[in-house]
């Protein structure tokens, strides 16, 4: 086993031709997932998080960049060969209704992955049952049809189907957002269990920050195709540096009426069009702290000593010493060469220490 | 069994004149091949002027059906609607279609979940708003258009005078929901029914829309009935809360009360299953076993029985929605004694929840 | 819009080319298709046939023959092989008849389809709905020549309620007589389409009535009529209009072959029928091209109508 991370995507760019030009859904994103680690990918609709997840699996070919599985570059591996390694990366989809073939029984749906892996028919039944039991279903679901199951059960089938392939990496795209609240928690616990018991690495794509906090070891926040902040979950939730992350956290409604009066820095305006994103820092038109540099220069992703990374010219809670100790992410674009360092002087404009959500490290 | 008393607002001498909506014993049953489906049973709710009432529940709880029934939108062949629903003294259940039509959009307005599908894709938004004004008030086209632009401006749509002629697909999701709200408010309704108004929206937009609804409530003294599944949204907005399950209200309380002292096991489950955004992170979330029941297959007795770990013999009988001594306005539908509830709802970590995992520990307690 | 017109014109050229090659090829391949033999009369000598070949250019390579025929078609010089009359002159005579038939039949289809479709959708599974469904199935399954024949014979020749056939132009008999002669044939064509349209519209209207925006319209306190017509029907009409446009184009392009023959209307369709029977290529070619043009043009009109009905569609 090599030292390389389980999955590493570098400088991924994903462009689509649309009627009015080119839509850059993912813009120079680098992301690693270690063995047994759950990475949460968050952002609002249209930020490119689902596109990135599909690119990792090569369900969409990246316009630029590399995808490496255990250090092996699989960006250019032909689809036919890819099939041999695809079982190591499995996907769970958002829609528990649309993602299961209504004309096939549960046992057959889960068993597909076993064919892919070349498991002999005689052993398949046992393995299918094992996968179903792993997700809290059982032998009595083997011959049922998808329509006979509830949304939560179907989503469990989706997870079982992925598990049957015995993957190293599970890519879950909004796996709980279509479910009822009481069922969401069950699924979240299941995913946490899979990581804990099977050492399964996960890329967990979601818009619900509290769910991501529950499952993820690290999180990455995307805005208009770029990662604006990432780091260990505790660091990001307790000391969010990017104003967008702060705005996202502040906007999450908290199920505690006693905190209703808390100060909230509401984010202004609407998400700009990804076809013609604002120059410089994409977030500047909505940012309360934007200055001239934000309008012209794309901020680099700076790595801080606590493991947090932020692409912001005026990050929260960053001292001059922090900046001095920080290092910069190399960007693919040549424009990145002369980029300025984050400005610690304007960093503490507001309550610098604490995120609006009020988390304490 | 003591007859439950209606929740009376404490310390409000002129409460009767304040009362805008008075629902009692409301039942809605839809016909099906297998007999009537009781989507809503014995619902009792009151809403005072200027108040925000949240109706919380999961799919199949009857929350949306309750809301739609107030506007007569569940009427149809074979639907049996029983009980009382009075709006400012007007009987909404017995009202004729044409009587209801005069109230809809004028005195009671509604905002729906998905602003894309709820706006007609082939008509200009200005037209869709203006036709509502003209349906209720004898105003000319020019006047209706002017008021439409004013309404769009009020809900924060920039360049309303230009955007009035745009089609729904030319707006973002958040802007579309603003259009829906402008449409709902254009005739100055006394009651706004919002059915999952932010569920389809991103979290930052959700915050904007909820702020907008609350601001308009404050400015106009309008009442709001907010139908949602999201307890976070409830905690941020509601004055009163009713929790529905299996077609019935299982708990009803002032908002602060419900979160501080939830009485019904289902409420515990709902509150517990929300992953906390701050503070200690539980290793496992308390959950509710199973899935919300279909109205077709509700258990006899307490609707929550089948998923409740605290179920006992008495649950075979439907508990009344009753007030517990010492907490006026806080009602629940559970047979457990109050002391028992307070012990059972707390997990090892002190958090409220229904099913605590045996090995649940707090990660950051160290 | 300019881009749209250019695209449509380009597609028209393509369609016309394909259709004309096909027609030409078919008539050159089928046995007994040699026009010179038929034109030469009952017992022709080889010399006579050869002479005709030379005179009409049948001795030239097929590509040259094809090019010549297309050129003549657009010049208006096309001559029928069987009776040597000018094809386009003959079509011009028949066109008002076919146009009149198309006008009334398309109106009946549209009005009948919408009326029955709405009636069905507003009271699904009611007695009216089931009756309409039954009639629609009958209408769809009945061959037009059979229904037309029955109408012509029983209502026309026997009962004398309507004319058994023939065509009277407005200038000859006034609007009323014109309409009166076209009533039966137009209805005969329409039955099938009313059946289809009412079923199509019923389904789409039921979907539209269940749509969220219709619920919104109801919640606004609009009248039932406005909710149905303004909000539901407008959206539901789009698929039906598409079918209708194509059917109109086909009738216009001589598609009502049987009806025109049964009712002795002597329009473009009847001419097409006669020419095909006698393997007379030039009229068949001209009428087929006319039909193709009608379809392409109607398609463009439908697209414009589409864009009007649904602003999300851009031309």
PDB file of N, CA and C in Angstrom, chain C residues 108-184:
ATOM      1  N   UNK C 108     -62.992  22.010 -37.734  1.00  0.00           N
ATOM      2  CA  UNK C 108     -63.796  21.010 -37.012  1.00  0.00           C
ATOM      3  C   UNK C 108     -62.932  20.195 -36.053  1.00  0.00           C
ATOM      4  N   UNK C 109     -61.761  19.820 -36.566  1.00  0.00           N
ATOM      5  CA  UNK C 109     -60.861  19.018 -35.716  1.00  0.00           C
ATOM      6  C   UNK C 109     -60.516  19.781 -34.447  1.00  0.00           C
ATOM      7  N   UNK C 110     -60.158  21.042 -34.651  1.00  0.00           N
ATOM      8  CA  UNK C 110     -59.674  21.838 -33.529  1.00  0.00           C
ATOM      9  C   UNK C 110     -60.795  22.060 -32.520  1.00  0.00           C
ATOM     10  N   UNK C 111     -61.926  22.558 -33.026  1.00  0.00           N
ATOM     11  CA  UNK C 111     -63.041  22.869 -32.129  1.00  0.00           C
ATOM     12  C   UNK C 111     -63.564  21.587 -31.474  1.00  0.00           C
ATOM     13  N   UNK C 112     -63.740  20.552 -32.308  1.00  0.00           N
ATOM     14  CA  UNK C 112     -64.264  19.288 -31.773  1.00  0.00           C
ATOM     15  C   UNK C 112     -63.311  18.677 -30.764  1.00  0.00           C
ATOM     16  N   UNK C 113     -62.014  18.689 -31.108  1.00  0.00           N
ATOM     17  CA  UNK C 113     -61.016  18.103 -30.221  1.00  0.00           C
ATOM     18  C   UNK C 113     -60.970  18.823 -28.891  1.00  0.00           C
ATOM     19  N   UNK C 114     -60.955  20.163 -28.941  1.00  0.00           N
ATOM     20  CA  UNK C 114     -60.883  20.934 -27.703  1.00  0.00           C
ATOM     21  C   UNK C 114     -62.152  20.745 -26.872  1.00  0.00           C
ATOM     22  N   UNK C 115     -63.297  20.831 -27.542  1.00  0.00           N
ATOM     23  CA  UNK C 115     -64.565  20.742 -26.807  1.00  0.00           C
ATOM     24  C   UNK C 115     -64.697  19.385 -26.117  1.00  0.00           C
ATOM     25  N   UNK C 116     -64.483  18.323 -26.885  1.00  0.00           N
ATOM     26  CA  UNK C 116     -64.652  16.998 -26.280  1.00  0.00           C
ATOM     27  C   UNK C 116     -63.554  16.707 -25.267  1.00  0.00           C
ATOM     28  N   UNK C 117     -62.353  17.152 -25.556  1.00  0.00           N
ATOM     29  CA  UNK C 117     -61.240  16.944 -24.625  1.00  0.00           C
ATOM     30  C   UNK C 117     -61.510  17.634 -23.304  1.00  0.00           C
ATOM     31  N   UNK C 118     -62.005  18.864 -23.371  1.00  0.00           N
ATOM     32  CA  UNK C 118     -62.294  19.602 -22.144  1.00  0.00           C
ATOM     33  C   UNK C 118     -63.424  18.951 -21.365  1.00  0.00           C
ATOM     34  N   UNK C 119     -64.451  18.581 -22.113  1.00  0.00           N
ATOM     35  CA  UNK C 119     -65.596  17.948 -21.459  1.00  0.00           C
ATOM     36  C   UNK C 119     -65.157  16.702 -20.694  1.00  0.00           C
ATOM     37  N   UNK C 120     -64.274  15.921 -21.319  1.00  0.00           N
ATOM     38  CA  UNK C 120     -63.777  14.709 -20.680  1.00  0.00           C
ATOM     39  C   UNK C 120     -62.935  15.020 -19.458  1.00  0.00           C
ATOM     40  N   UNK C 121     -62.036  15.989 -19.624  1.00  0.00           N
ATOM     41  CA  UNK C 121     -61.062  16.246 -18.557  1.00  0.00           C
ATOM     42  C   UNK C 121     -61.715  16.893 -17.346  1.00  0.00           C
ATOM     43  N   UNK C 122     -62.737  17.701 -17.581  1.00  0.00           N
ATOM     44  CA  UNK C 122     -63.349  18.393 -16.444  1.00  0.00           C
ATOM     45  C   UNK C 122     -64.202  17.450 -15.612  1.00  0.00           C
ATOM     46  N   UNK C 123     -64.696  16.379 -16.232  1.00  0.00           N
ATOM     47  CA  UNK C 123     -65.438  15.381 -15.472  1.00  0.00           C
ATOM     48  C   UNK C 123     -64.865  14.004 -15.769  1.00  0.00           C
ATOM     49  N   UNK C 124     -63.668  13.732 -15.304  1.00  0.00           N
ATOM     50  CA  UNK C 124     -63.045  12.451 -15.644  1.00  0.00           C
ATOM     51  C   UNK C 124     -63.867  11.275 -15.121  1.00  0.00           C
ATOM     52  N   UNK C 125     -63.942  10.246 -15.950  1.00  0.00           N
ATOM     53  CA  UNK C 125     -64.660   9.007 -15.612  1.00  0.00           C
ATOM     54  C   UNK C 125     -66.159   9.190 -15.427  1.00  0.00           C
ATOM     55  N   UNK C 126     -66.667  10.352 -15.810  1.00  0.00           N
ATOM     56  CA  UNK C 126     -68.113  10.537 -15.752  1.00  0.00           C
ATOM     57  C   UNK C 126     -68.744   9.843 -16.962  1.00  0.00           C
ATOM     58  N   UNK C 127     -70.062   9.879 -17.023  1.00  0.00           N
ATOM     59  CA  UNK C 127     -70.759   9.282 -18.150  1.00  0.00           C
ATOM     60  C   UNK C 127     -70.322   9.955 -19.450  1.00  0.00           C
ATOM     61  N   UNK C 128     -70.246  11.301 -19.403  1.00  0.00           N
ATOM     62  CA  UNK C 128     -69.854  12.050 -20.596  1.00  0.00           C
ATOM     63  C   UNK C 128     -68.466  11.628 -21.061  1.00  0.00           C
ATOM     64  N   UNK C 129     -67.544  11.508 -20.112  1.00  0.00           N
ATOM     65  CA  UNK C 129     -66.169  11.141 -20.445  1.00  0.00           C
ATOM     66  C   UNK C 129     -66.125   9.776 -21.108  1.00  0.00           C
ATOM     67  N   UNK C 130     -66.865   8.832 -20.520  1.00  0.00           N
ATOM     68  CA  UNK C 130     -66.827   7.476 -21.075  1.00  0.00           C
ATOM     69  C   UNK C 130     -67.464   7.425 -22.451  1.00  0.00           C
ATOM     70  N   UNK C 131     -68.544   8.200 -22.602  1.00  0.00           N
ATOM     71  CA  UNK C 131     -69.198   8.235 -23.906  1.00  0.00           C
ATOM     72  C   UNK C 131     -68.241   8.806 -24.949  1.00  0.00           C
ATOM     73  N   UNK C 132     -67.608   9.907 -24.598  1.00  0.00           N
ATOM     74  CA  UNK C 132     -66.678  10.533 -25.537  1.00  0.00           C
ATOM     75  C   UNK C 132     -65.545   9.577 -25.872  1.00  0.00           C
ATOM     76  N   UNK C 133     -65.080   8.866 -24.869  1.00  0.00           N
ATOM     77  CA  UNK C 133     -64.010   7.910 -25.100  1.00  0.00           C
ATOM     78  C   UNK C 133     -64.457   6.851 -26.104  1.00  0.00           C
ATOM     79  N   UNK C 134     -65.675   6.343 -25.894  1.00  0.00           N
ATOM     80  CA  UNK C 134     -66.193   5.304 -26.796  1.00  0.00           C
ATOM     81  C   UNK C 134     -66.281   5.852 -28.219  1.00  0.00           C
ATOM     82  N   UNK C 135     -66.840   7.074 -28.354  1.00  0.00           N
ATOM     83  CA  UNK C 135     -66.979   7.663 -29.685  1.00  0.00           C
ATOM     84  C   UNK C 135     -65.611   7.867 -30.319  1.00  0.00           C
ATOM     85  N   UNK C 136     -64.648   8.288 -29.470  1.00  0.00           N
ATOM     86  CA  UNK C 136     -63.309   8.537 -29.994  1.00  0.00           C
ATOM     87  C   UNK C 136     -62.693   7.258 -30.542  1.00  0.00           C
ATOM     88  N   UNK C 137     -62.864   6.172 -29.786  1.00  0.00           N
ATOM     89  CA  UNK C 137     -62.312   4.906 -30.245  1.00  0.00           C
ATOM     90  C   UNK C 137     -62.953   4.500 -31.566  1.00  0.00           C
ATOM     91  N   UNK C 138     -64.273   4.664 -31.666  1.00  0.00           N
ATOM     92  CA  UNK C 138     -64.964   4.344 -32.907  1.00  0.00           C
ATOM     93  C   UNK C 138     -64.428   5.231 -34.028  1.00  0.00           C
ATOM     94  N   UNK C 139     -64.332   6.536 -33.741  1.00  0.00           N
ATOM     95  CA  UNK C 139     -63.856   7.492 -34.739  1.00  0.00           C
ATOM     96  C   UNK C 139     -62.466   7.158 -35.237  1.00  0.00           C
ATOM     97  N   UNK C 140     -61.621   6.727 -34.303  1.00  0.00           N
ATOM     98  CA  UNK C 140     -60.245   6.416 -34.674  1.00  0.00           C
ATOM     99  C   UNK C 140     -60.184   5.148 -35.520  1.00  0.00           C
ATOM    100  N   UNK C 141     -61.087   4.192 -35.216  1.00  0.00           N
ATOM    101  CA  UNK C 141     -60.994   2.917 -35.929  1.00  0.00           C
ATOM    102  C   UNK C 141     -61.724   2.909 -37.276  1.00  0.00           C
ATOM    103  N   UNK C 142     -62.645   3.862 -37.495  1.00  0.00           N
ATOM    104  CA  UNK C 142     -63.388   3.822 -38.749  1.00  0.00           C
ATOM    105  C   UNK C 142     -62.549   4.376 -39.888  1.00  0.00           C
ATOM    106  N   UNK C 143     -62.470   3.637 -40.998  1.00  0.00           N
ATOM    107  CA  UNK C 143     -61.759   4.180 -42.152  1.00  0.00           C
ATOM    108  C   UNK C 143     -62.538   5.359 -42.734  1.00  0.00           C
ATOM    109  N   UNK C 144     -61.804   6.365 -43.166  1.00  0.00           N
ATOM    110  CA  UNK C 144     -62.454   7.585 -43.614  1.00  0.00           C
ATOM    111  C   UNK C 144     -63.299   7.343 -44.874  1.00  0.00           C
ATOM    112  N   UNK C 145     -62.840   6.432 -45.737  1.00  0.00           N
ATOM    113  CA  UNK C 145     -63.632   6.217 -46.964  1.00  0.00           C
ATOM    114  C   UNK C 145     -64.956   5.536 -46.651  1.00  0.00           C
ATOM    115  N   UNK C 146     -64.947   4.724 -45.592  1.00  0.00           N
ATOM    116  CA  UNK C 146     -66.173   4.021 -45.206  1.00  0.00           C
ATOM    117  C   UNK C 146     -67.178   5.024 -44.640  1.00  0.00           C
ATOM    118  N   UNK C 147     -66.720   5.822 -43.677  1.00  0.00           N
ATOM    119  CA  UNK C 147     -67.591   6.830 -43.075  1.00  0.00           C
ATOM    120  C   UNK C 147     -68.055   7.822 -44.132  1.00  0.00           C
ATOM    121  N   UNK C 148     -67.101   8.236 -44.993  1.00  0.00           N
ATOM    122  CA  UNK C 148     -67.441   9.184 -46.060  1.00  0.00           C
ATOM    123  C   UNK C 148     -68.451   8.566 -47.017  1.00  0.00           C
ATOM    124  N   UNK C 149     -68.221   7.314 -47.364  1.00  0.00           N
ATOM    125  CA  UNK C 149     -69.126   6.633 -48.275  1.00  0.00           C
ATOM    126  C   UNK C 149     -70.532   6.555 -47.706  1.00  0.00           C
ATOM    127  N   UNK C 150     -70.607   6.183 -46.417  1.00  0.00           N
ATOM    128  CA  UNK C 150     -71.916   6.080 -45.768  1.00  0.00           C
ATOM    129  C   UNK C 150     -72.637   7.426 -45.782  1.00  0.00           C
ATOM    130  N   UNK C 151     -71.878   8.479 -45.407  1.00  0.00           N
ATOM    131  CA  UNK C 151     -72.492   9.797 -45.348  1.00  0.00           C
ATOM    132  C   UNK C 151     -72.980  10.230 -46.717  1.00  0.00           C
ATOM    133  N   UNK C 152     -72.110  10.016 -47.703  1.00  0.00           N
ATOM    134  CA  UNK C 152     -72.449  10.434 -49.056  1.00  0.00           C
ATOM    135  C   UNK C 152     -73.695   9.692 -49.546  1.00  0.00           C
ATOM    136  N   UNK C 153     -73.752   8.396 -49.235  1.00  0.00           N
ATOM    137  CA  UNK C 153     -74.850   7.585 -49.754  1.00  0.00           C
ATOM    138  C   UNK C 153     -76.154   7.838 -48.991  1.00  0.00           C
ATOM    139  N   UNK C 154     -76.099   7.676 -47.657  1.00  0.00           N
ATOM    140  CA  UNK C 154     -77.347   7.758 -46.881  1.00  0.00           C
ATOM    141  C   UNK C 154     -77.838   9.183 -46.701  1.00  0.00           C
ATOM    142  N   UNK C 155     -76.926  10.081 -46.255  1.00  0.00           N
ATOM    143  CA  UNK C 155     -77.365  11.457 -46.011  1.00  0.00           C
ATOM    144  C   UNK C 155     -77.501  12.217 -47.317  1.00  0.00           C
ATOM    145  N   UNK C 156     -76.683  11.834 -48.286  1.00  0.00           N
ATOM    146  CA  UNK C 156     -76.682  12.556 -49.549  1.00  0.00           C
ATOM    147  C   UNK C 156     -77.652  11.978 -50.568  1.00  0.00           C
ATOM    148  N   UNK C 157     -77.210  10.929 -51.232  1.00  0.00           N
ATOM    149  CA  UNK C 157     -78.011  10.378 -52.335  1.00  0.00           C
ATOM    150  C   UNK C 157     -79.387   9.923 -51.874  1.00  0.00           C
ATOM    151  N   UNK C 158     -79.462   9.245 -50.721  1.00  0.00           N
ATOM    152  CA  UNK C 158     -80.723   8.632 -50.318  1.00  0.00           C
ATOM    153  C   UNK C 158     -81.660   9.613 -49.646  1.00  0.00           C
ATOM    154  N   UNK C 159     -81.163  10.248 -48.571  1.00  0.00           N
ATOM    155  CA  UNK C 159     -82.048  11.127 -47.814  1.00  0.00           C
ATOM    156  C   UNK C 159     -82.092  12.526 -48.408  1.00  0.00           C
ATOM    157  N   UNK C 160     -81.045  12.869 -49.124  1.00  0.00           N
ATOM    158  CA  UNK C 160     -81.025  14.192 -49.745  1.00  0.00           C
ATOM    159  C   UNK C 160     -80.867  15.344 -48.771  1.00  0.00           C
ATOM    160  N   UNK C 161     -80.387  15.044 -47.554  1.00  0.00           N
ATOM    161  CA  UNK C 161     -80.205  16.112 -46.574  1.00  0.00           C
ATOM    162  C   UNK C 161     -79.036  17.003 -46.974  1.00  0.00           C
ATOM    163  N   UNK C 162     -77.955  16.362 -47.397  1.00  0.00           N
ATOM    164  CA  UNK C 162     -76.792  17.119 -47.824  1.00  0.00           C
ATOM    165  C   UNK C 162     -76.448  16.712 -49.238  1.00  0.00           C
ATOM    166  N   UNK C 163     -75.647  17.518 -49.918  1.00  0.00           N
ATOM    167  CA  UNK C 163     -75.240  17.129 -51.269  1.00  0.00           C
ATOM    168  C   UNK C 163     -74.397  15.862 -51.184  1.00  0.00           C
ATOM    169  N   UNK C 164     -74.536  14.981 -52.137  1.00  0.00           N
ATOM    170  CA  UNK C 164     -73.807  13.720 -52.109  1.00  0.00           C
ATOM    171  C   UNK C 164     -72.348  13.936 -52.467  1.00  0.00           C
ATOM    172  N   UNK C 165     -72.029  15.057 -53.060  1.00  0.00           N
ATOM    173  CA  UNK C 165     -70.637  15.307 -53.428  1.00  0.00           C
ATOM    174  C   UNK C 165     -70.550  16.537 -54.297  1.00  0.00           C
ATOM    175  N   UNK C 166     -69.340  16.743 -54.831  1.00  0.00           N
ATOM    176  CA  UNK C 166     -69.141  17.894 -55.704  1.00  0.00           C
ATOM    177  C   UNK C 166     -68.700  19.123 -54.931  1.00  0.00           C
ATOM    178  N   UNK C 167     -68.298  20.125 -55.699  1.00  0.00           N
ATOM    179  CA  UNK C 167     -67.760  21.327 -55.080  1.00  0.00           C
ATOM    180  C   UNK C 167     -68.417  22.535 -55.713  1.00  0.00           C
ATOM    181  N   UNK C 168     -68.819  23.505 -54.858  1.00  0.00           N
ATOM    182  CA  UNK C 168     -69.361  24.760 -55.353  1.00  0.00           C
ATOM    183  C   UNK C 168     -68.522  25.870 -54.754  1.00  0.00           C
ATOM    184  N   UNK C 169     -67.937  26.706 -55.590  1.00  0.00           N
ATOM    185  CA  UNK C 169     -67.091  27.769 -55.046  1.00  0.00           C
ATOM    186  C   UNK C 169     -67.957  28.915 -54.546  1.00  0.00           C
ATOM    187  N   UNK C 170     -67.333  29.793 -53.770  1.00  0.00           N
ATOM    188  CA  UNK C 170     -68.078  30.927 -53.198  1.00  0.00           C
ATOM    189  C   UNK C 170     -68.616  31.812 -54.298  1.00  0.00           C
ATOM    190  N   UNK C 171     -67.790  32.004 -55.343  1.00  0.00           N
ATOM    191  CA  UNK C 171     -68.240  32.895 -56.411  1.00  0.00           C
ATOM    192  C   UNK C 171     -69.422  32.298 -57.176  1.00  0.00           C
ATOM    193  N   UNK C 172     -69.481  30.961 -57.189  1.00  0.00           N
ATOM    194  CA  UNK C 172     -70.592  30.326 -57.898  1.00  0.00           C
ATOM    195  C   UNK C 172     -71.866  30.300 -57.057  1.00  0.00           C
ATOM    196  N   UNK C 173     -71.727  29.860 -55.810  1.00  0.00           N
ATOM    197  CA  UNK C 173     -72.954  29.605 -55.050  1.00  0.00           C
ATOM    198  C   UNK C 173     -73.064  30.353 -53.739  1.00  0.00           C
ATOM    199  N   UNK C 174     -72.115  31.227 -53.451  1.00  0.00           N
ATOM    200  CA  UNK C 174     -72.167  31.932 -52.180  1.00  0.00           C
ATOM    201  C   UNK C 174     -71.579  31.102 -51.052  1.00  0.00           C
ATOM    202  N   UNK C 175     -71.353  31.757 -49.931  1.00  0.00           N
ATOM    203  CA  UNK C 175     -70.674  31.117 -48.803  1.00  0.00           C
ATOM    204  C   UNK C 175     -71.456  29.916 -48.299  1.00  0.00           C
ATOM    205  N   UNK C 176     -72.772  30.070 -48.224  1.00  0.00           N
ATOM    206  CA  UNK C 176     -73.600  29.030 -47.631  1.00  0.00           C
ATOM    207  C   UNK C 176     -73.518  27.729 -48.423  1.00  0.00           C
ATOM    208  N   UNK C 177     -73.661  27.829 -49.733  1.00  0.00           N
ATOM    209  CA  UNK C 177     -73.634  26.647 -50.573  1.00  0.00           C
ATOM    210  C   UNK C 177     -72.244  26.014 -50.566  1.00  0.00           C
ATOM    211  N   UNK C 178     -71.256  26.892 -50.550  1.00  0.00           N
ATOM    212  CA  UNK C 178     -69.853  26.440 -50.479  1.00  0.00           C
ATOM    213  C   UNK C 178     -69.652  25.573 -49.236  1.00  0.00           C
ATOM    214  N   UNK C 179     -70.082  26.135 -48.115  1.00  0.00           N
ATOM    215  CA  UNK C 179     -69.957  25.414 -46.849  1.00  0.00           C
ATOM    216  C   UNK C 179     -70.770  24.124 -46.875  1.00  0.00           C
ATOM    217  N   UNK C 180     -71.974  24.211 -47.402  1.00  0.00           N
ATOM    218  CA  UNK C 180     -72.911  23.076 -47.407  1.00  0.00           C
ATOM    219  C   UNK C 180     -72.329  21.877 -48.134  1.00  0.00           C
ATOM    220  N   UNK C 181     -71.623  22.155 -49.245  1.00  0.00           N
ATOM    221  CA  UNK C 181     -71.019  21.053 -49.989  1.00  0.00           C
ATOM    222  C   UNK C 181     -69.803  20.473 -49.280  1.00  0.00           C
ATOM    223  N   UNK C 182     -69.171  21.306 -48.448  1.00  0.00           N
ATOM    224  CA  UNK C 182     -67.943  20.839 -47.786  1.00  0.00           C
ATOM    225  C   UNK C 182     -68.209  20.192 -46.431  1.00  0.00           C
ATOM    226  N   UNK C 183     -69.431  20.362 -45.918  1.00  0.00           N
ATOM    227  CA  UNK C 183     -69.732  19.916 -44.562  1.00  0.00           C
ATOM    228  C   UNK C 183     -69.443  18.423 -44.377  1.00  0.00           C
ATOM    229  N   UNK C 184     -70.046  17.613 -45.232  1.00  0.00           N
ATOM    230  CA  UNK C 184     -69.906  16.159 -45.059  1.00  0.00           C
ATOM    231  C   UNK C 184     -68.465  15.702 -45.212  1.00  0.00           C
TER     232      UNK C 184
END
